[in-house]
Amino acid sequence: MAHHAGAEIYTDYPPPLTPEQEGYLVQTVKDWVVEHALTVRPSTAIVPEETNPVTVLATSAPVTLFPSPFPQACFEQARSLQQIYNELYASIASDEQWLEDIMKELIEVDDFLANLWKIHLSVKEEGYVQDLSLGMFRSDYMLHTAEDAPVSLRQVEFNTISSSFGGLACKVAEMHTHLATFPSAKHPLAYPPHPLFANSTDKSPINTIGHPPPNEAVSTLVAGLAAAHTAYGPSRSDPPLPTCILFLVQDTERNVFDQLALSTHLYNHHHIPSFRLPTSKILAYTSIPSKDTNPARPLIYTPPSSPSTPYEVTVVYFRALYAPTEYNTPTSWAARHHLERSAAIKCPSILLHLSGSKKIQQVLTSRPPDADHMKAFLPNHPETALENLRSTFAPQYSLSASQYSASSEPEGIRLALDETTAANHVLKPQREGGGNNIYRTKIPPFLNSIPRDQWKQYILMELIHPPAVAKNTVLRSDGQVVSGNVISELGIFGTCLWKNTPGSTVPEILHNTEGGYLLRTKGKDSDEGGVAAGFSSLDSLILFAEA
Amino acid sequence: MAHHAGAEIYTDYPPPLTPEQEGYLVQTVKDWVVEHALTVRPSTAIVPEETNPVTVLATSAPVTLFPSPFPQACFEQARSLQQIYNELYASIASDEQWLEDIMKELIEVDDFLANLWKIHLSVKEEGYVQDLSLGMFRSDYMLHTAEDAPVSLRQVEFNTISSSFGGLACKVAEMHTHLATFPSAKHPLAYPPHPLFANSTDKSPINTIGHPPPNEAVSTLVAGLAAAHTAYGPSRSDPPLPTCILFLVQDTERNVFDQLALSTHLYNHHHIPSFRLPTSKILAYTSIPSKDTNPARPLIYTPPSSPSTPYEVTVVYFRALYAPTEYNTPTSWAARHHLERSAAIKCPSILLHLSGSKKIQQVLTSRPPDADHMKAFLPNHPETALENLRSTFAPQYSLSASQYSASSEPEGIRLALDETTAANHVLKPQREGGGNNIYRTKIPPFLNSIPRDQWKQYILMELIHPPAVAKNTVLRSDGQVVSGNVISELGIFGTCLWKNTPGSTVPEILHNTEGGYLLRTKGKDSDEGGVAAGFSSLDSLILFAEA
C-alpha cells in the first residue's frame, strides 16, 4: 500500500554518519548559516542580556541537517491548491456581512477580536479610501496517515497575517542543496549515499534530482508586494511625494534576517524602497493629513533620520500586531486604527486579518446538507476543485450554537467531553502564536474548569497522525546538535491582490500567485510548533514518489 | 598647497549626526553586517567560552560607519604600482642566491627563518617538482604629510603570505555604498548632506560619484587561484583524481567569513571545489605517494567525511603558518616541509614567503651609488616606473653590517640610539602579526637591553605622518560605537602566477593582475594595527581630488 513505501524511506533516513562525517556536516552548516544569513538574533537564553547589551550578535536559525523526505504527490497537491485558497480568502475578506455573522459571538467574548472589529466599523463609517487589499498567505499542512489509506495532506491553518519564514526557508533549501551537491551530486562530502540522494548506490534511486526543489518564496512574496505597490499608483499627496513600502515590525524582533531577505530583494529586483517601522513608532513617524488638507488620507512616513524627506506609503506589510499581547501600550489600538483608515494598502486589512481566524477555518468545513460556504465563495470552480480543497480539512467542530454549523454543535461538545474521543483531538483557541492549544485527555477537565459561555472561543479539531518514524538531526540556535523522531509541517506561500467594489462581495482579483514553501520540523514529543520559540526547526524537503 | 585641501575635508568629516540619525545608521549597519556576512566569530572577550561552547555565534567585524576620505591621486598611484610590485616580488622569489645573501645573517639568529630556509634547502636537494608559484599579494600604504610637500603614499609593508580581508573589504565598500545611496543617492537616509556625497548641498561637490569605488578584491584574488588551478593541468595521479584547492587555515580561526567569500566565489564562478584544512590536520588528511609509486609527488587530500573520494590538490592557499607562534606542535615543521615538497602550487612557496620579510623591503630601498636591486629585478621597466615605486618607500635602515647596505649601517644605528632621531622612527622585527614594534623614544633603551648581535633582526623605519585630523566612527565587534581621530592604512590587492626555469632567475610571468583594496582604520592613539586583534576596523574610501 502507498503509505508503506513512505514508511520504509523514513526508517533508514537520514543515513547514519561516522563521527568524521558528523563533524564535517555540522561545521559546514555552522559556517554556511552565517555566510548566508540563515540567522536570528540570539535569545537571552543563549546570550544573556549583560553579555549582549547592544544586540550585534547573530546565531544560526534552528535548522535541520538534512532535508526531510516528503511525498511528491502531497507536495504537488498542496501547491495546486494555493491559488484557489488565495481566492477563497480574498472572497471571505470581501464579504463583511458573512464575516460578521460568523464572528459576532466570538466578538462578544474576545476583546481582541472585538477591538479589531470596532476599528473596521469605525473606518467603514468614515469611509474606506483604499479599495485594494493584499494578502501574503501561507497555508500550513501536515501529513496524515490512517489505516488502509494513502498518506494525505491535512491543513493545520491558513495564515492571513505575518506569514513568516519565506526568507529563511529559501536559504534552508539552498543549504540542503549545497550539502547534497558539493562538490558534486555524485559524491557530496556532507551526505553519505542514500536512495534519496543523487549519490545513491542503488540501481534505481527513489529521487532522481537528489536535492530539495527550488524554493521561490522570496521572489513570490516580493512580487506580491511589488504588485500592490504598483497598483497603488501615483502619490496622492500635494505636492507628490516619493513612495515606499513599510515593514511593520516588532520592537524586539529576533527574526530580522528573514524580513531583510524580502526588503533587500524588493529593492534590488524591483527598485522599491522599504523601511522598517517598529510598532511603538507608528504614531510618531507616520501621519495622515487632515480631511481638509487632503481627503485622500495618504499615509506619510517621516524617516526619523531624515525628517525633511517624507515618503508616501503604498503598502503596510504587517510583520507584527497579529497577537493580542502586542497591543500592550495605551496607543496600540489607536495605531492600528490609524493605519487602517489610511490610503495605504494593508497587508492585511482588518477584515483579512479576521478571516484567518480558526473559527472561519472550522466553518468552511461545513458541507451539504449544511451550508456550503465553499461553493458560495468559489462559484466558478468545479466541484472537483472544491473537493480537492475539502480533502485537506481535518474534521473540526464548533463548541457553540451557530447558525452555520448547527448540526455539528452537539457533536463537538460530545467529542470534547468524552475522554475516549477527546484523546484524538486538540482544542484550539482563536489566539495566534502557539502555546495555547489543549491536547487530548486534558480537554475535558480544561473545559470543565472554565465557564460554559467561554467554550465558543474554541475549535475542536481531530488530531493529525503524521508518519510515525520520520527522523532528523537539528542544529539549534544554541549550537547544540540533537537527533530524534520528528514531525514536519509544510507551508505553501501565495499572494493575492484584489479590489473591492462598493456593494459587491465579489473581489476583482488582480494578482494571484503561488510559490515557495516552508517546512518546519519539530521533535515528536513536543505538541506545539513555532520556530521562533525555539521548539521547531527550519527544514526543506526531498521529494519521493510513492510506490 | 595640495595637502591643505585634504585637511579641510578631514576637518568637517564625517558630518555630525542627530541622535535619530545615529540611531538609524547604527541599527542599519548592525543589520547589514549580519545580512551580508560582514562578520567574524566573536572572541572570548565578547562572548565567554562557557556561553558559546560550540561556536555558532557570529558578530559584526569591526567596521567604520563612514568611508574615509582618501586623495584620488594617491589611490590611483597605489593601484598603478601593483602589477610592477607583483613582478618585483616574483623576481625576488625567483632569485634564490640573492635571497640567501640577504637572509643569511638573519637566519643565523632567527629560528623561524632558519627553519623555513632549511625546508627550502631540503626540497631543493630532493628536487622541486613544481615550477609554478602563486602570489596573492597586498601592498600596504599610509598617507604621509610633510611640510611644504603634497600628501604622498608611503609603503608600510608588502604581504606575500595570507594577505587577508579581501572578502570583507568588498562588503564594507558595498555597505558604505548602500548607506550613501539608499533609497537614493540624492537623499540617502543614513548620511546627512556632505560635499563628499552625492547629497551635497554645495554647488560643486568634491566627489561626483558620492560613494566608494567598486572593490574587486574577491574576483581578483579568486581569478588568481583559478589561474593557478588551471595552470596546474591534469591530475598526476594514476588513475587520475578529481582536483581541488586547499585553504590552509588556523584551527581557531575567527576570520572565517572573509575566507569563505573567496571559496564560495571560486566554486560559484569558476566551478573549482576547495576545502578548508586546519594546520593541525595537514599530515592526517594529505599524503604524497612514495617515490616508487609516483615520483610526481601529487598532494592527495582525503576528506575525512568521505575517505573513499580522494582529491589531488592543485593549489595550497596559506591562510595560516605565517607566524612563528603557529609552529607550536612537534609536527608543524614536518607539515610545512610536506606541503613544500609536493607538486601542489604553493601560495606562497617558502622562497616567496621569505621575500616578504621586512629586511627585503629595507634592502630594496638602497639605490645608486649603493646596489640598485630594483633595476636588477625589473630590467625591462623604465627608470620613471622604478622611481615611482621608490617614491613610496619610507627611509629605512639596517642595524647590521650588510654587503648590500654597507653605507647605511652606521646611520641606522646612530638614528636608533639617539633619542632625538629615534623619536621619528619605529623599530620593526622580522616577525609578522603586529604587536612587536618598538616606537620612538623606547627604541634606545630597548636596543641597549638586548645583546648587540640581535640588532640585525630589526629594521629601523622613519615614522609615517598621516593627516592629523581625520575622524571616523566605528562599530566594534562588541557592539560599542566609538568616535575619534583615526589613521588609515590602504592595501592594494594583486595576484601573480609565474614559472621558474632551472638555471634562470627570471620568472616567466603567466598571470599578473591588480584589483581590489582594503582600508583599515584605527584610533589615532593606537600604534599597532591588525583588524583581527580588534584594534583596527575595516573601512572603505571615498575619493577626493586635491585642489
Short mmCIF file of C-alpha atoms in Angstrom, two decimals, chain A residues 151-526:
data_model
loop_
_atom_site.label_atom_id
_atom_site.label_comp_id
_atom_site.label_asym_id
_atom_site.label_seq_id
_atom_site.Cartn_x
_atom_site.Cartn_y
_atom_site.Cartn_z
CA VAL A 151 -0.82 9.25 3.30
CA SER A 152 -2.67 12.52 2.78
CA LEU A 153 -2.46 16.26 3.45
CA ARG A 154 -4.33 17.91 6.28
CA GLN A 155 -4.48 21.65 6.66
CA VAL A 156 -3.35 22.94 10.04
CA GLU A 157 -4.14 26.59 9.44
CA PHE A 158 -4.28 29.30 6.83
CA ASN A 159 -2.23 32.38 7.75
CA THR A 160 -3.52 35.75 6.59
CA ILE A 161 -1.15 37.95 8.60
CA SER A 162 2.61 37.95 9.18
CA SER A 163 3.18 34.75 7.22
CA SER A 164 6.82 34.42 8.04
CA PHE A 165 9.95 32.41 7.25
CA GLY A 166 9.79 32.77 3.48
CA GLY A 167 13.22 34.41 3.54
CA LEU A 168 14.93 31.82 5.70
CA ALA A 169 13.08 28.88 4.10
CA CYS A 170 14.66 29.70 0.73
CA LYS A 171 18.07 29.63 2.36
CA VAL A 172 17.48 26.27 4.05
CA ALA A 173 16.56 24.73 0.69
CA GLU A 174 19.68 26.29 -0.80
CA MET A 175 21.82 24.97 2.05
CA HIS A 176 20.47 21.42 1.83
CA THR A 177 21.02 21.56 -1.93
CA HIS A 178 24.61 22.67 -1.36
CA LEU A 179 25.16 19.87 1.12
CA ALA A 180 23.73 17.30 -1.30
CA THR A 181 25.69 18.52 -4.31
CA PHE A 182 29.07 19.90 -3.16
CA PRO A 183 31.48 19.35 -4.76
CA SER A 184 29.39 17.08 -6.97
CA ALA A 185 25.98 15.46 -6.72
CA LYS A 186 27.57 12.06 -7.30
CA HIS A 187 30.00 12.48 -4.41
CA PRO A 188 28.81 15.10 -1.96
CA LEU A 189 31.13 15.40 1.04
CA ALA A 190 28.37 16.11 3.54
CA TYR A 191 25.85 13.33 2.87
CA PRO A 192 26.64 9.61 2.66
CA PRO A 193 24.97 7.60 -0.10
CA HIS A 194 21.20 7.21 0.20
CA PRO A 195 18.48 6.35 -2.31
CA LEU A 196 17.03 9.84 -1.85
CA PHE A 197 20.26 11.50 -3.00
CA ALA A 198 21.96 11.50 -6.37
CA ASN A 199 24.88 9.66 -4.75
CA SER A 200 22.67 6.61 -4.34
CA THR A 201 24.43 3.31 -4.84
CA ASP A 202 21.09 1.72 -5.71
CA LYS A 203 20.34 0.93 -9.31
CA SER A 204 17.05 2.81 -9.15
CA PRO A 205 17.26 5.73 -6.72
CA ILE A 206 13.99 6.99 -5.28
CA ASN A 207 14.66 10.60 -6.12
CA THR A 208 16.27 11.47 -9.41
CA ILE A 209 17.01 15.10 -8.56
CA GLY A 210 18.70 14.27 -5.30
CA HIS A 211 18.14 17.62 -3.62
CA PRO A 212 15.25 19.85 -2.50
CA PRO A 213 13.09 21.53 -5.13
CA PRO A 214 13.94 25.21 -5.70
CA ASN A 215 12.20 27.48 -3.23
CA GLU A 216 10.70 30.62 -4.78
CA ALA A 217 9.20 32.05 -1.59
CA VAL A 218 11.17 35.30 -1.61
CA SER A 219 10.54 36.19 -5.23
CA THR A 220 6.86 35.22 -4.92
CA LEU A 221 6.22 37.21 -1.76
CA VAL A 222 8.16 40.20 -3.02
CA ALA A 223 6.33 40.11 -6.35
CA GLY A 224 3.09 40.42 -4.36
CA LEU A 225 4.39 43.48 -2.52
CA ALA A 226 5.60 44.97 -5.81
CA ALA A 227 2.25 44.33 -7.50
CA ALA A 228 0.45 46.17 -4.70
CA HIS A 229 2.98 49.00 -4.77
CA THR A 230 2.42 49.44 -8.49
CA ALA A 231 -1.36 49.15 -8.21
CA TYR A 232 -1.38 51.91 -5.59
CA GLY A 233 -0.48 54.29 -8.38
CA PRO A 234 0.95 57.76 -8.08
CA SER A 235 1.33 59.74 -4.88
CA ARG A 236 -1.89 61.25 -3.56
CA SER A 237 -0.03 63.99 -1.76
CA ASP A 238 0.23 67.56 -2.94
CA PRO A 239 2.96 68.07 -3.97
CA PRO A 240 3.58 64.40 -4.79
CA LEU A 241 5.93 62.51 -2.52
CA PRO A 242 8.28 59.63 -3.27
CA THR A 243 6.63 56.33 -2.37
CA CYS A 244 7.75 53.43 -0.21
CA ILE A 245 6.60 50.25 1.47
CA LEU A 246 6.58 49.99 5.27
CA PHE A 247 7.56 46.78 7.03
CA LEU A 248 5.75 46.98 10.35
CA VAL A 249 7.89 45.05 12.82
CA GLN A 250 8.01 44.17 16.48
CA ASP A 251 10.25 46.31 18.64
CA THR A 252 12.10 43.27 19.92
CA GLU A 253 12.09 41.20 16.74
CA ARG A 254 14.75 38.46 16.62
CA ASN A 255 13.73 37.11 13.22
CA VAL A 256 15.16 40.17 11.47
CA PHE A 257 17.07 38.42 8.69
CA ASP A 258 14.01 36.60 7.40
CA GLN A 259 12.41 40.01 6.88
CA LEU A 260 15.51 41.63 5.41
CA ALA A 261 15.64 38.91 2.74
CA LEU A 262 12.35 40.34 1.45
CA SER A 263 13.16 44.04 1.74
CA THR A 264 16.57 43.60 0.11
CA HIS A 265 15.07 41.62 -2.77
CA LEU A 266 12.35 44.26 -3.12
CA TYR A 267 14.96 46.96 -3.52
CA ASN A 268 17.46 45.02 -5.65
CA HIS A 269 14.94 43.50 -8.07
CA HIS A 270 12.04 45.96 -8.07
CA HIS A 271 13.82 49.18 -7.03
CA ILE A 272 11.17 49.80 -4.38
CA PRO A 273 12.49 51.26 -1.13
CA SER A 274 11.07 49.93 2.10
CA PHE A 275 11.58 50.99 5.67
CA ARG A 276 11.27 49.10 8.94
CA LEU A 277 8.86 50.68 11.39
CA PRO A 278 8.60 49.26 14.92
CA THR A 279 5.01 49.20 16.15
CA SER A 280 5.85 51.55 19.02
CA LYS A 281 6.77 54.26 16.47
CA ILE A 282 3.72 54.11 14.20
CA LEU A 283 2.15 57.26 15.58
CA ALA A 284 5.48 59.07 15.94
CA TYR A 285 6.74 58.59 12.40
CA THR A 286 3.60 58.27 10.29
CA SER A 287 0.82 60.76 9.78
CA ILE A 288 -2.31 61.31 7.73
CA PRO A 289 -3.20 64.81 6.56
CA SER A 290 -6.40 66.24 7.97
CA LYS A 291 -9.57 65.83 5.94
CA ASP A 292 -9.48 69.47 4.91
CA THR A 293 -5.89 69.30 3.77
CA ASN A 294 -6.15 66.07 1.82
CA PRO A 295 -9.25 63.85 2.00
CA ALA A 296 -7.37 61.05 0.20
CA ARG A 297 -5.69 60.19 3.53
CA PRO A 298 -2.24 59.26 2.20
CA LEU A 299 -0.08 57.67 4.89
CA ILE A 300 3.03 59.80 5.26
CA TYR A 301 6.19 58.24 6.67
CA THR A 302 8.75 60.68 8.00
CA PRO A 303 12.10 58.92 8.45
CA PRO A 304 13.44 59.96 11.86
CA SER A 305 16.93 60.20 10.42
CA SER A 306 15.79 62.47 7.59
CA PRO A 307 12.68 64.44 8.59
CA SER A 308 12.98 66.68 5.55
CA THR A 309 12.33 63.82 3.08
CA PRO A 310 8.89 62.36 3.82
CA TYR A 311 7.55 59.38 1.88
CA GLU A 312 4.06 58.26 0.99
CA VAL A 313 3.37 54.68 1.99
CA THR A 314 1.84 52.45 -0.68
CA VAL A 315 1.72 49.22 1.33
CA VAL A 316 1.86 48.49 5.05
CA TYR A 317 3.24 44.96 5.40
CA PHE A 318 2.38 43.64 8.85
CA ARG A 319 5.10 41.52 10.43
CA ALA A 320 3.63 42.48 13.79
CA LEU A 321 0.34 43.26 15.54
CA TYR A 322 -1.07 39.78 14.92
CA ALA A 323 -1.21 38.73 18.58
CA PRO A 324 -3.19 40.29 21.48
CA THR A 325 -0.02 40.57 23.54
CA GLU A 326 1.38 43.08 21.05
CA TYR A 327 -1.33 45.61 21.83
CA ASN A 328 0.21 46.43 25.17
CA THR A 329 0.55 50.21 25.17
CA PRO A 330 -2.13 52.87 25.58
CA THR A 331 -1.79 53.79 21.90
CA SER A 332 -1.53 50.32 20.31
CA TRP A 333 -5.14 50.26 19.18
CA ALA A 334 -5.05 53.86 18.06
CA ALA A 335 -2.03 52.99 15.93
CA ARG A 336 -3.82 50.07 14.27
CA HIS A 337 -6.85 52.28 13.64
CA HIS A 338 -4.60 54.97 12.18
CA LEU A 339 -3.10 52.55 9.67
CA GLU A 340 -6.48 51.03 8.75
CA ARG A 341 -8.02 54.36 7.86
CA SER A 342 -5.10 55.42 5.70
CA ALA A 343 -4.92 55.11 1.93
CA ALA A 344 -2.04 52.65 2.17
CA ILE A 345 -2.81 49.12 1.01
CA LYS A 346 -2.87 46.99 4.12
CA CYS A 347 -1.33 43.54 4.12
CA PRO A 348 -3.63 42.54 5.68
CA SER A 349 -6.71 44.69 6.19
CA ILE A 350 -8.66 44.14 9.40
CA LEU A 351 -11.22 42.01 7.53
CA LEU A 352 -8.48 39.84 6.04
CA HIS A 353 -6.79 39.54 9.42
CA LEU A 354 -10.07 38.30 10.92
CA SER A 355 -10.58 35.91 8.00
CA GLY A 356 -7.61 33.93 9.27
CA SER A 357 -9.42 33.01 12.50
CA LYS A 358 -9.62 29.32 13.29
CA LYS A 359 -13.35 29.77 13.60
CA ILE A 360 -13.52 30.58 9.88
CA GLN A 361 -11.48 27.51 9.09
CA GLN A 362 -13.93 25.39 11.05
CA VAL A 363 -16.99 26.95 9.47
CA LEU A 364 -15.58 26.25 5.99
CA THR A 365 -15.64 22.53 6.71
CA SER A 366 -19.43 22.53 6.73
CA ARG A 367 -20.90 20.99 3.60
CA PRO A 368 -24.28 19.93 2.29
CA PRO A 369 -26.78 19.30 3.79
CA ASP A 370 -25.35 22.09 5.98
CA ALA A 371 -24.36 25.38 4.39
CA ASP A 372 -21.88 25.02 1.51
CA HIS A 373 -19.78 28.11 2.05
CA MET A 374 -17.01 26.88 -0.23
CA LYS A 375 -19.34 26.70 -3.17
CA ALA A 376 -20.75 30.14 -2.37
CA PHE A 377 -17.29 31.74 -2.24
CA LEU A 378 -15.89 29.91 -5.25
CA PRO A 379 -18.85 29.70 -7.64
CA ASN A 380 -16.68 29.47 -10.73
CA HIS A 381 -14.68 26.45 -9.65
CA PRO A 382 -15.80 22.90 -10.45
CA GLU A 383 -16.94 20.69 -7.62
CA THR A 384 -13.81 18.52 -8.04
CA ALA A 385 -11.62 21.51 -7.21
CA LEU A 386 -13.66 22.22 -4.10
CA GLU A 387 -13.50 18.56 -3.11
CA ASN A 388 -9.76 18.76 -3.52
CA LEU A 389 -9.67 21.63 -1.02
CA ARG A 390 -12.07 19.83 1.30
CA SER A 391 -9.93 16.70 1.23
CA THR A 392 -7.31 18.65 3.21
CA PHE A 393 -9.69 19.60 6.02
CA ALA A 394 -9.31 17.79 9.28
CA PRO A 395 -12.68 17.14 10.91
CA GLN A 396 -13.33 20.07 13.22
CA TYR A 397 -16.15 21.22 15.36
CA SER A 398 -17.62 24.29 16.91
CA LEU A 399 -18.30 24.24 20.62
CA SER A 400 -21.10 26.76 20.29
CA ALA A 401 -24.52 27.12 18.75
CA SER A 402 -24.06 28.70 15.37
CA GLN A 403 -26.44 29.21 12.52
CA TYR A 404 -23.79 27.92 10.18
CA SER A 405 -22.91 24.72 11.97
CA ALA A 406 -25.99 23.89 13.94
CA SER A 407 -25.81 20.18 13.30
CA SER A 408 -22.23 19.80 14.48
CA GLU A 409 -22.60 21.64 17.77
CA PRO A 410 -23.75 18.75 19.85
CA GLU A 411 -21.15 16.53 18.27
CA GLY A 412 -18.26 18.90 19.08
CA ILE A 413 -19.19 19.13 22.73
CA ARG A 414 -19.80 15.41 22.96
CA LEU A 415 -16.39 14.59 21.43
CA ALA A 416 -14.59 17.10 23.63
CA LEU A 417 -16.06 15.99 26.94
CA ASP A 418 -15.69 12.25 26.43
CA GLU A 419 -12.18 11.24 27.45
CA THR A 420 -12.02 8.47 24.84
CA THR A 421 -12.92 10.68 21.89
CA ALA A 422 -11.10 13.75 23.29
CA ALA A 423 -7.91 11.66 23.14
CA ASN A 424 -7.95 12.02 19.38
CA HIS A 425 -8.47 15.79 19.36
CA VAL A 426 -6.90 19.17 20.00
CA LEU A 427 -8.74 22.22 21.36
CA LYS A 428 -7.65 25.45 19.67
CA PRO A 429 -8.38 29.00 20.81
CA GLN A 430 -8.67 31.87 18.31
CA ARG A 431 -5.44 33.27 19.62
CA GLU A 432 -2.35 33.25 17.39
CA GLY A 433 1.19 32.41 18.28
CA GLY A 434 1.28 28.86 19.61
CA GLY A 435 1.39 27.63 23.18
CA ASN A 436 -2.32 27.88 23.79
CA ASN A 437 -3.61 24.59 22.45
CA ILE A 438 -5.12 21.97 24.77
CA TYR A 439 -4.39 18.39 23.83
CA ARG A 440 -6.15 15.04 24.15
CA THR A 441 -7.33 13.95 27.59
CA LYS A 442 -6.58 17.38 29.03
CA ILE A 443 -9.54 18.72 27.09
CA PRO A 444 -12.47 17.55 29.30
CA PRO A 445 -11.02 18.82 32.60
CA PHE A 446 -10.00 22.07 30.93
CA LEU A 447 -13.47 22.74 29.57
CA ASN A 448 -15.00 21.86 32.91
CA SER A 449 -12.71 24.39 34.58
CA ILE A 450 -13.96 27.38 32.56
CA PRO A 451 -17.44 28.89 32.25
CA ARG A 452 -19.52 27.24 29.55
CA ASP A 453 -20.15 30.52 27.78
CA GLN A 454 -16.40 30.69 27.07
CA TRP A 455 -16.44 27.43 25.14
CA LYS A 456 -17.41 29.08 21.90
CA GLN A 457 -13.94 30.65 21.74
CA TYR A 458 -12.56 27.21 20.96
CA ILE A 459 -12.48 24.91 17.97
CA LEU A 460 -12.14 21.17 18.41
CA MET A 461 -10.01 19.58 15.70
CA GLU A 462 -9.27 15.93 15.11
CA LEU A 463 -5.60 15.21 15.66
CA ILE A 464 -3.44 14.70 12.62
CA HIS A 465 -1.39 11.49 12.63
CA PRO A 466 1.89 12.14 10.85
CA PRO A 467 4.17 9.29 9.75
CA ALA A 468 5.45 7.83 12.99
CA VAL A 469 9.02 7.01 12.10
CA ALA A 470 10.48 10.13 10.47
CA LYS A 471 13.85 11.16 11.91
CA ASN A 472 16.18 14.10 11.50
CA THR A 473 19.03 15.95 13.22
CA VAL A 474 18.82 19.59 14.21
CA LEU A 475 21.35 22.34 14.81
CA ARG A 476 19.74 24.52 17.45
CA SER A 477 20.37 28.22 17.89
CA ASP A 478 22.44 27.48 20.97
CA GLY A 479 24.76 25.36 18.83
CA GLN A 480 23.63 22.02 20.23
CA VAL A 481 23.05 19.19 17.75
CA VAL A 482 20.14 16.89 18.60
CA SER A 483 18.62 13.92 16.79
CA GLY A 484 15.32 12.13 17.11
CA ASN A 485 11.87 11.42 15.79
CA VAL A 486 10.30 14.42 14.15
CA ILE A 487 7.04 15.79 12.79
CA SER A 488 7.04 18.20 9.87
CA GLU A 489 4.61 20.89 8.83
CA LEU A 490 4.53 22.09 5.23
CA GLY A 491 3.64 25.68 4.42
CA ILE A 492 2.88 26.88 0.90
CA PHE A 493 3.23 30.57 0.18
CA GLY A 494 0.94 32.58 -2.04
CA THR A 495 -0.02 36.18 -2.61
CA CYS A 496 -3.22 37.79 -3.76
CA LEU A 497 -4.05 41.38 -4.61
CA TRP A 498 -7.67 42.28 -5.15
CA LYS A 499 -10.01 45.19 -5.50
CA ASN A 500 -13.35 45.57 -3.76
CA THR A 501 -16.25 47.34 -5.39
CA PRO A 502 -18.80 49.09 -3.17
CA GLY A 503 -21.94 46.98 -2.85
CA SER A 504 -20.30 43.84 -4.20
CA THR A 505 -18.94 40.92 -2.20
CA VAL A 506 -17.03 39.58 -5.18
CA PRO A 507 -13.39 40.69 -5.23
CA GLU A 508 -11.78 41.64 -8.50
CA ILE A 509 -8.57 39.67 -8.39
CA LEU A 510 -5.58 41.48 -9.89
CA HIS A 511 -2.70 39.23 -8.89
CA ASN A 512 -2.86 35.66 -7.62
CA THR A 513 0.28 33.58 -7.34
CA GLU A 514 1.64 30.51 -5.62
CA GLY A 515 5.31 29.97 -4.98
CA GLY A 516 7.71 28.80 -2.34
CA TYR A 517 7.41 26.56 0.64
CA LEU A 518 8.37 26.25 4.28
CA LEU A 519 8.98 23.01 6.08
CA ARG A 520 9.05 23.27 9.85
CA THR A 521 10.20 20.22 11.73
CA LYS A 522 9.92 19.62 15.45
CA GLY A 523 10.73 16.89 17.91
CA LYS A 524 7.91 14.41 18.13
CA ASP A 525 7.40 14.74 21.88
CA SER A 526 6.59 18.44 21.51
#
